[in-house]
């Protein structure tokens, strides 16, 4: 099957976090994507073992990039097999519509920035496979019961359908690049050899014809 979107996972944290992230991608409503994971050399063996354990259980192909750079764009561009790239990190569990929404709102000449809800580490630790597959881990009520302490401003992050579209329509703040939930056309990044998210942000500032669009309140990831 020809994939048409690549999800780039960088900023490796731990095998436990990565396992939960991989579960999150198993729940995606849009399934025609590939996964590229960037890890430092000292973590390579453990990640390779994890990938070997899950590769026959997941529907998406997984490619591994071993690099000491947090975002080695040169290697990423060489590995990806698609024209559209979604960036996230290795402790960001995606909601079921994560990939679908980036595909739905992509447009030539734009890069997209989505939202990410930061929760305490102890709450993140309580998230298990079942709560990810059922979606309850992304429900405000479930998180609050476990000490998420979400304020009212976080509530729109969990909206779906017309409520999500309404909140997005009235979000006027200019997006600032964050590695945990953003996407680009590969053609807009093909000349960039970035070593950090800061360098990518600087690149975006130099490409005057490339506009930004905010995906806040449309799709969410959980991180800590």
PDB file of C-alpha atoms in Angstrom:
ATOM      1  CA  UNK A   1       0.000   0.000   0.000  1.00  0.00           C
ATOM      2  CA  UNK A   2       1.288   3.452  -0.945  1.00  0.00           C
ATOM      3  CA  UNK A   3       1.349   5.651   2.162  1.00  0.00           C
ATOM      4  CA  UNK A   4       0.578   9.362   1.803  1.00  0.00           C
ATOM      5  CA  UNK A   5       1.650  10.811   5.144  1.00  0.00           C
ATOM      6  CA  UNK A   6       4.721  10.314   7.350  1.00  0.00           C
ATOM      7  CA  UNK A   7       4.602  10.795  11.121  1.00  0.00           C
ATOM      8  CA  UNK A   8       8.004  11.808  12.526  1.00  0.00           C
ATOM      9  CA  UNK A   9       8.515  10.972  16.221  1.00  0.00           C
ATOM     10  CA  UNK A  10      11.537  12.661  17.805  1.00  0.00           C
ATOM     11  CA  UNK A  11      12.772  13.612  21.294  1.00  0.00           C
ATOM     12  CA  UNK A  12      12.891  10.038  22.583  1.00  0.00           C
ATOM     13  CA  UNK A  13      12.197   9.723  26.307  1.00  0.00           C
ATOM     14  CA  UNK A  14      11.725   6.090  27.353  1.00  0.00           C
ATOM     15  CA  UNK A  15      10.455   2.706  26.163  1.00  0.00           C
ATOM     16  CA  UNK A  16       7.418   2.990  28.420  1.00  0.00           C
ATOM     17  CA  UNK A  17       6.411   6.304  26.845  1.00  0.00           C
ATOM     18  CA  UNK A  18       7.088   5.082  23.325  1.00  0.00           C
ATOM     19  CA  UNK A  19       4.939   1.980  23.882  1.00  0.00           C
ATOM     20  CA  UNK A  20       1.961   4.172  24.811  1.00  0.00           C
ATOM     21  CA  UNK A  21       2.596   6.384  21.799  1.00  0.00           C
ATOM     22  CA  UNK A  22       2.575   3.349  19.492  1.00  0.00           C
ATOM     23  CA  UNK A  23      -0.736   2.235  21.021  1.00  0.00           C
ATOM     24  CA  UNK A  24      -2.107   5.680  20.216  1.00  0.00           C
ATOM     25  CA  UNK A  25      -1.229   5.261  16.557  1.00  0.00           C
ATOM     26  CA  UNK A  26      -2.992   1.895  16.530  1.00  0.00           C
ATOM     27  CA  UNK A  27      -6.260   3.740  17.246  1.00  0.00           C
ATOM     28  CA  UNK A  28      -6.041   6.237  14.375  1.00  0.00           C
ATOM     29  CA  UNK A  29      -9.158   6.611  12.251  1.00  0.00           C
ATOM     30  CA  UNK A  30      -6.924   7.422   9.268  1.00  0.00           C
ATOM     31  CA  UNK A  31      -4.623   4.473   8.679  1.00  0.00           C
ATOM     32  CA  UNK A  32      -2.633   5.190   5.514  1.00  0.00           C
ATOM     33  CA  UNK A  33       0.530   6.504   7.178  1.00  0.00           C
ATOM     34  CA  UNK A  34       4.081   5.451   8.019  1.00  0.00           C
ATOM     35  CA  UNK A  35       5.948   6.051  11.282  1.00  0.00           C
ATOM     36  CA  UNK A  36       9.540   7.305  11.522  1.00  0.00           C
ATOM     37  CA  UNK A  37      11.126   7.200  14.987  1.00  0.00           C
ATOM     38  CA  UNK A  38      14.296   9.156  15.823  1.00  0.00           C
ATOM     39  CA  UNK A  39      16.336   7.797  18.751  1.00  0.00           C
ATOM     40  CA  UNK A  40      19.851   8.383  20.155  1.00  0.00           C
ATOM     41  CA  UNK A  41      22.380   5.578  19.701  1.00  0.00           C
ATOM     42  CA  UNK A  42      22.374   4.568  23.388  1.00  0.00           C
ATOM     43  CA  UNK A  43      18.647   3.754  23.123  1.00  0.00           C
ATOM     44  CA  UNK A  44      18.794   1.929  19.786  1.00  0.00           C
ATOM     45  CA  UNK A  45      18.839  -1.667  21.087  1.00  0.00           C
ATOM     46  CA  UNK A  46      15.817  -1.233  23.346  1.00  0.00           C
ATOM     47  CA  UNK A  47      13.777   0.528  20.658  1.00  0.00           C
ATOM     48  CA  UNK A  48      14.689  -2.078  18.020  1.00  0.00           C
ATOM     49  CA  UNK A  49      13.519  -4.806  20.412  1.00  0.00           C
ATOM     50  CA  UNK A  50      10.221  -2.984  21.004  1.00  0.00           C
ATOM     51  CA  UNK A  51       9.653  -2.493  17.271  1.00  0.00           C
ATOM     52  CA  UNK A  52      10.345  -6.191  16.633  1.00  0.00           C
ATOM     53  CA  UNK A  53       7.722  -7.074  19.254  1.00  0.00           C
ATOM     54  CA  UNK A  54       4.980  -4.876  17.802  1.00  0.00           C
ATOM     55  CA  UNK A  55       5.673  -4.779  14.050  1.00  0.00           C
ATOM     56  CA  UNK A  56       3.383  -7.730  13.353  1.00  0.00           C
ATOM     57  CA  UNK A  57       0.648  -6.294  15.574  1.00  0.00           C
ATOM     58  CA  UNK A  58       0.391  -2.807  14.040  1.00  0.00           C
ATOM     59  CA  UNK A  59      -0.964  -1.830  10.618  1.00  0.00           C
ATOM     60  CA  UNK A  60       1.594   0.901   9.893  1.00  0.00           C
ATOM     61  CA  UNK A  61       5.253   0.466   8.838  1.00  0.00           C
ATOM     62  CA  UNK A  62       7.901   1.718  11.285  1.00  0.00           C
ATOM     63  CA  UNK A  63      11.288   3.123  10.222  1.00  0.00           C
ATOM     64  CA  UNK A  64      14.091   3.911  12.646  1.00  0.00           C
ATOM     65  CA  UNK A  65      16.611   6.766  12.436  1.00  0.00           C
ATOM     66  CA  UNK A  66      19.527   6.616  14.868  1.00  0.00           C
ATOM     67  CA  UNK A  67      20.950  10.077  15.454  1.00  0.00           C
ATOM     68  CA  UNK A  68      22.284  12.263  18.242  1.00  0.00           C
ATOM     69  CA  UNK A  69      20.428  15.206  16.687  1.00  0.00           C
ATOM     70  CA  UNK A  70      16.959  15.824  18.052  1.00  0.00           C
ATOM     71  CA  UNK A  71      15.541  16.544  14.599  1.00  0.00           C
ATOM     72  CA  UNK A  72      17.902  15.360  11.821  1.00  0.00           C
ATOM     73  CA  UNK A  73      15.993  16.713   8.834  1.00  0.00           C
ATOM     74  CA  UNK A  74      18.522  15.496   6.293  1.00  0.00           C
ATOM     75  CA  UNK A  75      18.025  11.889   7.414  1.00  0.00           C
ATOM     76  CA  UNK A  76      14.269  12.365   7.737  1.00  0.00           C
ATOM     77  CA  UNK A  77      13.943  13.627   4.161  1.00  0.00           C
ATOM     78  CA  UNK A  78      15.975  10.637   2.963  1.00  0.00           C
ATOM     79  CA  UNK A  79      13.769   8.078   4.742  1.00  0.00           C
ATOM     80  CA  UNK A  80      10.212   9.363   4.260  1.00  0.00           C
ATOM     81  CA  UNK A  81       8.211   7.944   1.365  1.00  0.00           C
ATOM     82  CA  UNK A  82       5.448  10.565   1.289  1.00  0.00           C
ATOM     83  CA  UNK A  83       4.893  14.232   0.460  1.00  0.00           C
ATOM     84  CA  UNK A  84       3.373  15.268   3.796  1.00  0.00           C
ATOM     85  CA  UNK A  85       5.112  15.189   7.186  1.00  0.00           C
ATOM     86  CA  UNK A  86       3.542  15.299  10.656  1.00  0.00           C
ATOM     87  CA  UNK A  87       5.923  16.054  13.538  1.00  0.00           C
ATOM     88  CA  UNK A  88       5.434  14.909  17.121  1.00  0.00           C
ATOM     89  CA  UNK A  89       7.511  13.581  20.010  1.00  0.00           C
ATOM     90  CA  UNK A  90       8.005  10.298  21.804  1.00  0.00           C
ATOM     91  CA  UNK A  91       5.988  11.169  24.898  1.00  0.00           C
ATOM     92  CA  UNK A  92       2.962  12.529  23.017  1.00  0.00           C
ATOM     93  CA  UNK A  93       0.055  10.059  22.869  1.00  0.00           C
ATOM     94  CA  UNK A  94      -2.175  10.937  19.893  1.00  0.00           C
ATOM     95  CA  UNK A  95      -5.946  11.097  20.034  1.00  0.00           C
ATOM     96  CA  UNK A  96      -7.795   8.917  17.488  1.00  0.00           C
ATOM     97  CA  UNK A  97      -8.251  11.785  15.010  1.00  0.00           C
ATOM     98  CA  UNK A  98      -4.660  13.076  15.212  1.00  0.00           C
ATOM     99  CA  UNK A  99      -3.469  12.019  11.747  1.00  0.00           C
ATOM    100  CA  UNK A 100      -6.898  12.478  10.152  1.00  0.00           C
ATOM    101  CA  UNK A 101      -7.178  16.130  11.143  1.00  0.00           C
ATOM    102  CA  UNK A 102      -3.733  17.016   9.833  1.00  0.00           C
ATOM    103  CA  UNK A 103      -4.715  15.446   6.504  1.00  0.00           C
ATOM    104  CA  UNK A 104      -8.128  17.099   6.499  1.00  0.00           C
ATOM    105  CA  UNK A 105      -6.793  20.630   6.961  1.00  0.00           C
ATOM    106  CA  UNK A 106      -3.556  20.451   4.983  1.00  0.00           C
ATOM    107  CA  UNK A 107      -3.257  22.950   2.155  1.00  0.00           C
ATOM    108  CA  UNK A 108      -0.461  23.937  -0.175  1.00  0.00           C
ATOM    109  CA  UNK A 109       1.386  27.015   1.111  1.00  0.00           C
ATOM    110  CA  UNK A 110       0.505  26.383   4.771  1.00  0.00           C
ATOM    111  CA  UNK A 111       2.021  24.578   7.737  1.00  0.00           C
ATOM    112  CA  UNK A 112      -0.254  23.415  10.550  1.00  0.00           C
ATOM    113  CA  UNK A 113       0.188  23.654  14.320  1.00  0.00           C
ATOM    114  CA  UNK A 114      -2.020  21.574  16.589  1.00  0.00           C
ATOM    115  CA  UNK A 115      -2.587  21.615  20.325  1.00  0.00           C
ATOM    116  CA  UNK A 116      -0.989  19.497  23.035  1.00  0.00           C
ATOM    117  CA  UNK A 117      -2.255  19.124  26.564  1.00  0.00           C
ATOM    118  CA  UNK A 118       0.474  18.764  29.178  1.00  0.00           C
ATOM    119  CA  UNK A 119      -0.462  16.563  32.123  1.00  0.00           C
ATOM    120  CA  UNK A 120       1.471  15.596  35.287  1.00  0.00           C
ATOM    121  CA  UNK A 121       3.799  12.625  35.002  1.00  0.00           C
ATOM    122  CA  UNK A 122       1.825  10.592  37.534  1.00  0.00           C
ATOM    123  CA  UNK A 123      -1.335  11.001  35.433  1.00  0.00           C
ATOM    124  CA  UNK A 124       0.573  10.041  32.274  1.00  0.00           C
ATOM    125  CA  UNK A 125       1.785   6.912  34.096  1.00  0.00           C
ATOM    126  CA  UNK A 126      -1.827   5.886  34.804  1.00  0.00           C
ATOM    127  CA  UNK A 127      -2.690   5.866  31.108  1.00  0.00           C
ATOM    128  CA  UNK A 128      -2.783   2.267  29.920  1.00  0.00           C
ATOM    129  CA  UNK A 129      -3.556   0.470  26.675  1.00  0.00           C
ATOM    130  CA  UNK A 130      -7.274   0.123  27.408  1.00  0.00           C
ATOM    131  CA  UNK A 131      -7.752   3.813  28.230  1.00  0.00           C
ATOM    132  CA  UNK A 132      -6.005   4.773  24.986  1.00  0.00           C
ATOM    133  CA  UNK A 133      -7.996   2.352  22.808  1.00  0.00           C
ATOM    134  CA  UNK A 134     -11.328   3.358  24.336  1.00  0.00           C
ATOM    135  CA  UNK A 135     -10.436   7.047  24.195  1.00  0.00           C
ATOM    136  CA  UNK A 136     -11.207   7.776  27.843  1.00  0.00           C
ATOM    137  CA  UNK A 137      -7.632   8.984  28.402  1.00  0.00           C
ATOM    138  CA  UNK A 138      -8.563  12.036  26.323  1.00  0.00           C
ATOM    139  CA  UNK A 139     -11.714  12.837  28.274  1.00  0.00           C
ATOM    140  CA  UNK A 140     -11.522  15.815  30.586  1.00  0.00           C
ATOM    141  CA  UNK A 141     -13.515  14.054  33.318  1.00  0.00           C
ATOM    142  CA  UNK A 142     -11.192  11.023  33.327  1.00  0.00           C
ATOM    143  CA  UNK A 143      -8.071  13.188  33.542  1.00  0.00           C
ATOM    144  CA  UNK A 144      -9.447  15.393  36.322  1.00  0.00           C
ATOM    145  CA  UNK A 145     -10.265  12.363  38.470  1.00  0.00           C
ATOM    146  CA  UNK A 146      -6.587  11.434  38.325  1.00  0.00           C
ATOM    147  CA  UNK A 147      -5.234  14.848  39.187  1.00  0.00           C
ATOM    148  CA  UNK A 148      -4.928  16.394  35.757  1.00  0.00           C
ATOM    149  CA  UNK A 149      -6.099  19.712  37.185  1.00  0.00           C
ATOM    150  CA  UNK A 150      -7.242  20.985  33.808  1.00  0.00           C
ATOM    151  CA  UNK A 151      -8.529  24.543  33.811  1.00  0.00           C
ATOM    152  CA  UNK A 152     -11.604  25.630  31.849  1.00  0.00           C
ATOM    153  CA  UNK A 153      -9.383  26.921  29.055  1.00  0.00           C
ATOM    154  CA  UNK A 154      -8.374  23.329  28.349  1.00  0.00           C
ATOM    155  CA  UNK A 155     -11.931  22.123  27.863  1.00  0.00           C
ATOM    156  CA  UNK A 156     -12.159  22.998  24.143  1.00  0.00           C
ATOM    157  CA  UNK A 157      -9.217  20.694  23.468  1.00  0.00           C
ATOM    158  CA  UNK A 158     -11.551  17.753  24.005  1.00  0.00           C
ATOM    159  CA  UNK A 159     -14.367  18.920  21.742  1.00  0.00           C
ATOM    160  CA  UNK A 160     -15.346  17.059  18.591  1.00  0.00           C
ATOM    161  CA  UNK A 161     -17.447  17.898  15.527  1.00  0.00           C
ATOM    162  CA  UNK A 162     -19.137  21.299  15.240  1.00  0.00           C
ATOM    163  CA  UNK A 163     -17.927  22.435  18.681  1.00  0.00           C
ATOM    164  CA  UNK A 164     -14.332  21.883  17.633  1.00  0.00           C
ATOM    165  CA  UNK A 165     -14.897  23.772  14.365  1.00  0.00           C
ATOM    166  CA  UNK A 166     -16.516  26.684  16.246  1.00  0.00           C
ATOM    167  CA  UNK A 167     -13.593  27.029  18.662  1.00  0.00           C
ATOM    168  CA  UNK A 168     -11.109  26.801  15.798  1.00  0.00           C
ATOM    169  CA  UNK A 169     -12.920  29.550  13.881  1.00  0.00           C
ATOM    170  CA  UNK A 170     -12.447  31.947  16.795  1.00  0.00           C
ATOM    171  CA  UNK A 171      -8.800  31.084  17.466  1.00  0.00           C
ATOM    172  CA  UNK A 172      -6.841  34.083  16.167  1.00  0.00           C
ATOM    173  CA  UNK A 173      -3.459  33.642  17.801  1.00  0.00           C
ATOM    174  CA  UNK A 174      -0.588  33.058  15.389  1.00  0.00           C
ATOM    175  CA  UNK A 175       0.799  29.525  15.742  1.00  0.00           C
ATOM    176  CA  UNK A 176       4.269  29.072  17.240  1.00  0.00           C
ATOM    177  CA  UNK A 177       6.052  25.940  16.097  1.00  0.00           C
ATOM    178  CA  UNK A 178       5.993  23.135  18.673  1.00  0.00           C
ATOM    179  CA  UNK A 179       7.435  19.763  17.828  1.00  0.00           C
ATOM    180  CA  UNK A 180       4.674  17.756  19.532  1.00  0.00           C
ATOM    181  CA  UNK A 181       1.924  18.496  16.967  1.00  0.00           C
ATOM    182  CA  UNK A 182       2.765  20.152  13.650  1.00  0.00           C
ATOM    183  CA  UNK A 183       2.751  19.250   9.953  1.00  0.00           C
ATOM    184  CA  UNK A 184       4.304  20.421   6.690  1.00  0.00           C
ATOM    185  CA  UNK A 185       4.543  19.629   3.013  1.00  0.00           C
ATOM    186  CA  UNK A 186       7.873  17.969   2.368  1.00  0.00           C
ATOM    187  CA  UNK A 187       8.505  20.363  -0.518  1.00  0.00           C
ATOM    188  CA  UNK A 188       8.501  23.292   1.914  1.00  0.00           C
ATOM    189  CA  UNK A 189      11.263  21.690   4.017  1.00  0.00           C
ATOM    190  CA  UNK A 190      13.412  19.963   1.414  1.00  0.00           C
ATOM    191  CA  UNK A 191      16.309  22.419   1.700  1.00  0.00           C
ATOM    192  CA  UNK A 192      16.388  22.469   5.490  1.00  0.00           C
ATOM    193  CA  UNK A 193      19.077  20.636   7.442  1.00  0.00           C
ATOM    194  CA  UNK A 194      17.790  21.316  10.920  1.00  0.00           C
ATOM    195  CA  UNK A 195      19.303  20.075  14.159  1.00  0.00           C
ATOM    196  CA  UNK A 196      16.635  21.435  16.504  1.00  0.00           C
ATOM    197  CA  UNK A 197      13.060  22.664  16.653  1.00  0.00           C
ATOM    198  CA  UNK A 198      14.450  26.194  17.116  1.00  0.00           C
ATOM    199  CA  UNK A 199      16.208  25.970  13.761  1.00  0.00           C
ATOM    200  CA  UNK A 200      12.997  24.771  12.162  1.00  0.00           C
ATOM    201  CA  UNK A 201      11.154  27.740  13.661  1.00  0.00           C
ATOM    202  CA  UNK A 202      13.789  30.088  12.217  1.00  0.00           C
ATOM    203  CA  UNK A 203      13.392  28.443   8.832  1.00  0.00           C
ATOM    204  CA  UNK A 204       9.644  29.027   8.945  1.00  0.00           C
ATOM    205  CA  UNK A 205      10.291  32.706   9.605  1.00  0.00           C
ATOM    206  CA  UNK A 206      12.490  32.944   6.512  1.00  0.00           C
ATOM    207  CA  UNK A 207      10.010  31.323   4.137  1.00  0.00           C
ATOM    208  CA  UNK A 208       7.748  34.331   3.670  1.00  0.00           C
ATOM    209  CA  UNK A 209       5.352  32.616   1.260  1.00  0.00           C
ATOM    210  CA  UNK A 210       4.633  29.829   3.783  1.00  0.00           C
ATOM    211  CA  UNK A 211       1.630  30.689   5.949  1.00  0.00           C
ATOM    212  CA  UNK A 212       0.626  29.140   9.260  1.00  0.00           C
ATOM    213  CA  UNK A 213      -2.695  27.719  10.349  1.00  0.00           C
ATOM    214  CA  UNK A 214      -3.751  26.860  13.880  1.00  0.00           C
ATOM    215  CA  UNK A 215      -5.211  23.400  14.541  1.00  0.00           C
ATOM    216  CA  UNK A 216      -5.932  24.112  18.221  1.00  0.00           C
ATOM    217  CA  UNK A 217      -9.132  22.469  19.460  1.00  0.00           C
ATOM    218  CA  UNK A 218      -9.222  20.130  16.484  1.00  0.00           C
ATOM    219  CA  UNK A 219      -6.838  17.379  17.488  1.00  0.00           C
ATOM    220  CA  UNK A 220      -4.995  16.724  20.709  1.00  0.00           C
ATOM    221  CA  UNK A 221      -2.007  14.860  22.073  1.00  0.00           C
ATOM    222  CA  UNK A 222      -1.250  14.100  25.706  1.00  0.00           C
ATOM    223  CA  UNK A 223       2.267  14.774  26.896  1.00  0.00           C
ATOM    224  CA  UNK A 224       4.041  15.634  30.137  1.00  0.00           C
TER     225      UNK A 224
END
